[in-house]
Structure formats: structure tokens, C-alpha cells
Tab-separated table of C-alpha atoms in Angstrom:
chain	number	residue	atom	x	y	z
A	15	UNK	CA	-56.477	61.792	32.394
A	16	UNK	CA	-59.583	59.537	31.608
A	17	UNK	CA	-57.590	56.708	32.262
A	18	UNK	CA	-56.865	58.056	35.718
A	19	UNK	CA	-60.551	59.121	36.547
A	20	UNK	CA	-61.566	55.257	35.433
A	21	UNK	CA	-59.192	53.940	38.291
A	22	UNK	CA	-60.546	56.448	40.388
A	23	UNK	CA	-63.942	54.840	39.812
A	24	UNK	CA	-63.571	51.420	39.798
A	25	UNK	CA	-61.655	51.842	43.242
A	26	UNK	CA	-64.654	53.551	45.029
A	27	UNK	CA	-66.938	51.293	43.927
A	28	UNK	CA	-65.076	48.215	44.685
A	29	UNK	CA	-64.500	49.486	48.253
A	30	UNK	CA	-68.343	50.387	48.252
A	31	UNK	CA	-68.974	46.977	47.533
A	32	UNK	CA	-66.752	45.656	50.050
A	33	UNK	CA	-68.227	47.787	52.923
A	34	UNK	CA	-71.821	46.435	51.881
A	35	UNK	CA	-70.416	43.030	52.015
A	36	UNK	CA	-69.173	43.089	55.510
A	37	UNK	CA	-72.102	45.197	57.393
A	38	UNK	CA	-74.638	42.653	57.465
A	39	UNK	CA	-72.312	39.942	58.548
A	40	UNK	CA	-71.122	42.465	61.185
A	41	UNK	CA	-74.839	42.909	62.483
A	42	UNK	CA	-75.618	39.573	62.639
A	43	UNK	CA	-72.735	39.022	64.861
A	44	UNK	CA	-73.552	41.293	66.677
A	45	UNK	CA	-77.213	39.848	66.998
A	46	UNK	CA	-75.887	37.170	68.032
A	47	UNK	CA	-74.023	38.250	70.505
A	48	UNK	CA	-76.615	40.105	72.361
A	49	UNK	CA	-78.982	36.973	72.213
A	50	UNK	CA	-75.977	34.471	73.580
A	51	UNK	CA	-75.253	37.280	76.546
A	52	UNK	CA	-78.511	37.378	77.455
A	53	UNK	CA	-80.008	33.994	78.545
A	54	UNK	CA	-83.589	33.282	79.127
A	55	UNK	CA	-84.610	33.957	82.745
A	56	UNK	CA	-87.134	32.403	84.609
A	57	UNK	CA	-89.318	34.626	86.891
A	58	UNK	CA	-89.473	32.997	90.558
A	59	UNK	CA	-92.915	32.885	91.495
A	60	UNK	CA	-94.237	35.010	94.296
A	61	UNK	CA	-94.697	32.704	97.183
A	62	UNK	CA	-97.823	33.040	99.704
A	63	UNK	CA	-97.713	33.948	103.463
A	64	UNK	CA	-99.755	33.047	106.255
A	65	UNK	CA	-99.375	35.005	109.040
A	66	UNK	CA	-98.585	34.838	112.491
A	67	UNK	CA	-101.843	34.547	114.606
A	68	UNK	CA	-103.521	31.864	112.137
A	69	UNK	CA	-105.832	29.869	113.607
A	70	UNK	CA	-105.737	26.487	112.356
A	71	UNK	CA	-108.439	23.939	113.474
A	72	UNK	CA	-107.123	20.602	113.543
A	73	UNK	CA	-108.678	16.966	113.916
A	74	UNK	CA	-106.941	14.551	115.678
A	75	UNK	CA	-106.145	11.314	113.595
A	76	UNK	CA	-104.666	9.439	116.988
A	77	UNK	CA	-105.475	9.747	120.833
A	78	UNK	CA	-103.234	11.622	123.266
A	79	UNK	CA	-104.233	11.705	127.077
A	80	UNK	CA	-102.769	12.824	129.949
A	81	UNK	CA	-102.278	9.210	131.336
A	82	UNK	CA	-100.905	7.448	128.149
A	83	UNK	CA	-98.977	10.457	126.145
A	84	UNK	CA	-95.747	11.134	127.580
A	85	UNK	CA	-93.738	14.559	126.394
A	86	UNK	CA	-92.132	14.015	123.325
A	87	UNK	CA	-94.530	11.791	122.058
A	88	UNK	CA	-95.955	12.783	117.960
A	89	UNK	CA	-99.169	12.606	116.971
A	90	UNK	CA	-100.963	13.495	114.007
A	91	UNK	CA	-104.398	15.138	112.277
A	92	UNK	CA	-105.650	17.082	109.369
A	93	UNK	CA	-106.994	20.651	108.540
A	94	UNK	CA	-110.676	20.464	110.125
A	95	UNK	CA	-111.170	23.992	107.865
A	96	UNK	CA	-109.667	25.278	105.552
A	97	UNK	CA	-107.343	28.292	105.765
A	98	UNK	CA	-108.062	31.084	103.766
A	99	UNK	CA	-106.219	34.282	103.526
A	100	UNK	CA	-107.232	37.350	102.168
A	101	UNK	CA	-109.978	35.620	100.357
A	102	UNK	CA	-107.248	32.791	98.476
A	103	UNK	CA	-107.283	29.136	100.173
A	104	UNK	CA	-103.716	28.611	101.060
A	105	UNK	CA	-104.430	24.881	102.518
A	106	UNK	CA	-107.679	22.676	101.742
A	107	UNK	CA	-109.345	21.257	104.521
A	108	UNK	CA	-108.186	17.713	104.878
A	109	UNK	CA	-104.164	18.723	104.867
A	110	UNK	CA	-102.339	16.702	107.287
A	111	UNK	CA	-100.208	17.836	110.087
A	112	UNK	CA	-97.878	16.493	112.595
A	113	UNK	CA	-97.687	17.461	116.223
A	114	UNK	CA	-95.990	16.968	119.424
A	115	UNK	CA	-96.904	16.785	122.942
A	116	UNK	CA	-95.066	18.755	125.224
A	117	UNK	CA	-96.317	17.956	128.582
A	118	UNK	CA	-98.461	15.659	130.153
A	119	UNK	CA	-98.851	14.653	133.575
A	120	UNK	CA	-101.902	12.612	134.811
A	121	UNK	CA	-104.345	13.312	137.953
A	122	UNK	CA	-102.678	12.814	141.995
A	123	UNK	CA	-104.847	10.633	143.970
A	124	UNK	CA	-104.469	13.410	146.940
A	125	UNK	CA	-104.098	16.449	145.244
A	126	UNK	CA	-103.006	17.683	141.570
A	127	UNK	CA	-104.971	17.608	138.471
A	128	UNK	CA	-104.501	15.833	134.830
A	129	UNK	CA	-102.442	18.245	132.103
A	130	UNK	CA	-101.315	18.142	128.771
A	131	UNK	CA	-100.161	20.586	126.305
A	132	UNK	CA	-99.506	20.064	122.639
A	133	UNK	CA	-98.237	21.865	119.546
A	134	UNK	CA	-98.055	21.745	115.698
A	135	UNK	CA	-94.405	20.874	114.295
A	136	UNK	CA	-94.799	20.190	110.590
A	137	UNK	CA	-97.691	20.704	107.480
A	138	UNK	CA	-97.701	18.728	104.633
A	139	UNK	CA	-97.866	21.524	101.312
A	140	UNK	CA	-98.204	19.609	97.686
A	141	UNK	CA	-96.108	16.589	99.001
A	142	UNK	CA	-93.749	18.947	101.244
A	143	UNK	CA	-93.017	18.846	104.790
A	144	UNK	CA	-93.026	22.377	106.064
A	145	UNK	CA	-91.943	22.881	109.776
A	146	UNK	CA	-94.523	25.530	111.630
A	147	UNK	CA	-94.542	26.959	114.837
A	148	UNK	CA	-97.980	27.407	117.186
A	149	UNK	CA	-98.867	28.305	120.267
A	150	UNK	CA	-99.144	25.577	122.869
A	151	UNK	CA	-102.364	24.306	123.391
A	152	UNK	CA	-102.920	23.827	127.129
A	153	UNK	CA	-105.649	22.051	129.134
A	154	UNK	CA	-106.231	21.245	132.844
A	155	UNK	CA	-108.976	18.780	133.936
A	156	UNK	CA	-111.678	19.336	135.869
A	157	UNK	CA	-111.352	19.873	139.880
A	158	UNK	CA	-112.634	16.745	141.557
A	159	UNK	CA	-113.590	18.420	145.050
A	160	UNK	CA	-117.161	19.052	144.974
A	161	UNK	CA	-117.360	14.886	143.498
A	162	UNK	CA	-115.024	13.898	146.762
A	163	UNK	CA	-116.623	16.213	149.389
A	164	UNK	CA	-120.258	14.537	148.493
A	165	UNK	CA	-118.028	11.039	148.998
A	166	UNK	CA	-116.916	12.120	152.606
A	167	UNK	CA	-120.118	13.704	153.374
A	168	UNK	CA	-122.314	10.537	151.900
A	169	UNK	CA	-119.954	8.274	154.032
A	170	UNK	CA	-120.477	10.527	157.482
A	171	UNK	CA	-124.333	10.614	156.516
A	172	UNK	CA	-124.346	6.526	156.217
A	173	UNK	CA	-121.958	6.400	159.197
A	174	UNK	CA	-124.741	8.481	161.658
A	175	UNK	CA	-127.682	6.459	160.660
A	176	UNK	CA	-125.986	3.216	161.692
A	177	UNK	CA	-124.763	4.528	164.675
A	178	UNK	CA	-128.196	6.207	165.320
A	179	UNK	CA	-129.419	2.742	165.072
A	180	UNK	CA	-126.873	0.855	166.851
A	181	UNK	CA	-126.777	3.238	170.380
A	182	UNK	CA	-128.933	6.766	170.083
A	183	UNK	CA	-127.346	9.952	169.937
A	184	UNK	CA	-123.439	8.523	171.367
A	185	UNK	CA	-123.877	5.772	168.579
A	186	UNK	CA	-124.454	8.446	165.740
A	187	UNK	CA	-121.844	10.474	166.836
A	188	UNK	CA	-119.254	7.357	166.594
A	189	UNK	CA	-121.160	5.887	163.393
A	190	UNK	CA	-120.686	9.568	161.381
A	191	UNK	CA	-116.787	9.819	162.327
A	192	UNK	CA	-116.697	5.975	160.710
A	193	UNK	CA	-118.187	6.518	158.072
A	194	UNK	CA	-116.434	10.163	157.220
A	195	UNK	CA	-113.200	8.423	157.719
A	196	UNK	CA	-114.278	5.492	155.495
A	197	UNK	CA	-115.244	8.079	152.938
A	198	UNK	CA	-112.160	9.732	153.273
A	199	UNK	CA	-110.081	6.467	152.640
A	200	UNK	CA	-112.448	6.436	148.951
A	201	UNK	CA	-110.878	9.823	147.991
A	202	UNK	CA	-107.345	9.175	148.944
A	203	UNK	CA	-107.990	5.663	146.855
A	204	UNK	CA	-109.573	7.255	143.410
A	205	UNK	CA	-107.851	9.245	141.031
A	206	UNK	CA	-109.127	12.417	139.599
A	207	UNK	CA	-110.099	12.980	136.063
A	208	UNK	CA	-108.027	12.439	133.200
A	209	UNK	CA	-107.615	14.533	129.663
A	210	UNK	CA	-108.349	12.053	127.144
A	211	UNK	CA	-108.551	13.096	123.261
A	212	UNK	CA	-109.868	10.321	121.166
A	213	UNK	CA	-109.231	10.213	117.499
A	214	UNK	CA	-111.555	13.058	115.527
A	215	UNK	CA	-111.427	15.520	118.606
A	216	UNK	CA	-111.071	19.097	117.402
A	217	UNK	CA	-107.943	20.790	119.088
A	218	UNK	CA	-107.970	24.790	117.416
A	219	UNK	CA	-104.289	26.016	117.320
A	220	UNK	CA	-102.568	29.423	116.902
A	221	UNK	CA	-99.478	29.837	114.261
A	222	UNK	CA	-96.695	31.593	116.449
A	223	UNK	CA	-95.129	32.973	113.422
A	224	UNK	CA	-95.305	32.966	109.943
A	225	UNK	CA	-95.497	30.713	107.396
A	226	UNK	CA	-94.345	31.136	103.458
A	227	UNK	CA	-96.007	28.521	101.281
């Protein structure tokens, strides 16, 4: 009977033993195995926005005119402000953009005046090229006829006094429709004005939609 309670024992402590044994190599796998099945993930940073409706101020770094620029035609400039959103400067004063000219169309010698329209294709964002969308910048030159009715009217005036001079009253008559014709023929012969941007002009522009930077 002692004998038999001895076995008894010894058994239950050696499978004691052998269950202590095995647990901690059964946690560790198991450690393991939650650290290999769950990698180390990288949070994506939250990227910034600048809305639609932006202004951005640019300063021209080459010409465009209305004579020279043909549609098509790039040009380029830089930030003349900063833009700052919500208090945070999303682009420094100074970053360069790229643009393109969508229409221009110089001054008629008779009758239509100088356009030219332009817009903002790409920004340059920490050595990025980002492609943006604005609203076209338009202008329309100045209307020449108050400058070509004081040409015609200067002619008729110069016309008159010559006449006046050359036969009375008859003569001035004759001598003003000379002249007004000659001043006539100076109109029809000069060009109206022309839009001419030279480098450093400051062209403000609208963002059409939204940008993520």
C-alpha cells in the first residue's frame, strides 16, 4: 500500500513539473506571435488644404503682352505674399509658380482693343510640382477714342486756319475738311494701346479649387 501511494506521488509531481516546464515556453510563443502579427505602422500625416477662393499674389519673373505672348505660351513668377491659412503659412513668399496664357490678341488699328488673359498651372511645394487651378485673370486696354478724336479734331482745327489764311471763310471751310481727313488717315495709321507686363508686375490670382499640400 505505501509502495502504491509513493508511485502515486512521484507521478503527480513529475507531471507537475512537466506542465511548469512547457507554460512559459508556450507564452513566449505566443508573445511572439502577437508581436510578428502585428507590424509597426506608420501614421500618414495629416496633409494641409488651401481652399478654393485663395488669393494668391504673384510676381511676374518674365514679360507677357498682348502683342508678343501668343495663347499657349508659359510664363513664370513667385509668391509676392505669403499664403497663410487659418493662421499656419502653407507657402513662403518667394515660392515659384508656373503659368499659362490663354488668350491674347493685340490692339486693331480701326477698331478692337489689346487682351490677354492668364492663369496659374503648377506650384512648386518642398521640391514638388503641384498642378493648381485659378481663375483667369483678364485685362482689356484702355479705349483710345478720346486720344483719336483730339487727333481728328487737332487736324480740322490746323486745316481751318490755313484755309482761313489761304481764301477767307470758303478757304477755311476747304482747309478744316483737309485737315479732318488728314487727321483721320493718323487714326486709321496708329494702333491702340497694348497690355504689356514687364518682369516684377504684380498679377493677384484666385485658386478655382482646392489645393492639398
Amino acid at each position: 500500500m505505501r509502495n502504491i501511494f509513493y508511485l502515486l506521488l512521484v507521478t503527480t509531481l513529475a507531471v507537475c513539473l512537466i506542465g511548469c516546464n512547457r507554460q512559459p515556453s508556450a507564452s513566449a510563443d505566443s508573445t511572439n506571435g502577437s508581436a510578428a502579427a502585428v507590424p509597426n505602422k506608420q501614421v500618414p500625416e495629416a496633409k494641409s488644404v488651401i481652399p478654393a477662393g485663395t488669393r494668391l499674389r504673384v510676381a511676374l519673373t518674365n514679360a507677357v503682352s498682348s502683342d508678343k505672348s501668343r495663347p499657349g505660351d508659359s510664363f513664370t513668377g513667385v509668391l509676392a505674399e505669403p499664403v497663410v491659412i487659418d493662421g499656419e503659412t502653407l507657402l513662403e513668399k518667394g515660392t515659384q509658380v508656373r503659368g499659362r496664357v490663354v488668350d491674347a490678341k493685340g490692339s486693331g488699328r480701326v477698331k478692337g482693343r489689346a487682351v490677354i488673359q492668364l492663369t496659374l498651372t503648377e506650384i512648386m511645394y518642398e521640391g514638388n510640382s503641384l498642378n493648381i487651378s485659378t481663375k483667369p485673370y483678364s485685362a482689356v486696354a484702355e479705349s483710345t477714342k478720346k486720344r483719336d478724336a483730339a487727333i481728328i479734331g487737332g487736324g480740322a482745327g490746323v486745316g481751318a486756319a490755313i484755309g482761313a489764311l489761304a481764301g477767307g471763310g470758303k478757304g477755311a471751310l476747304i482747309g478744316a475738311g483737309v485737315g479732318g481727313g488728314a487727321g483721320t488717315a493718323t487714326v486709321l495709321a496708329t494702333k491702340g494701346k497694348e497690355i504689356r507686363y514687364s518682369p516684377e508686375t504684380r498679377i493677384p490670382f484666385t485658386l478655382a479649387r482646392s489645393v492639398e499640400i
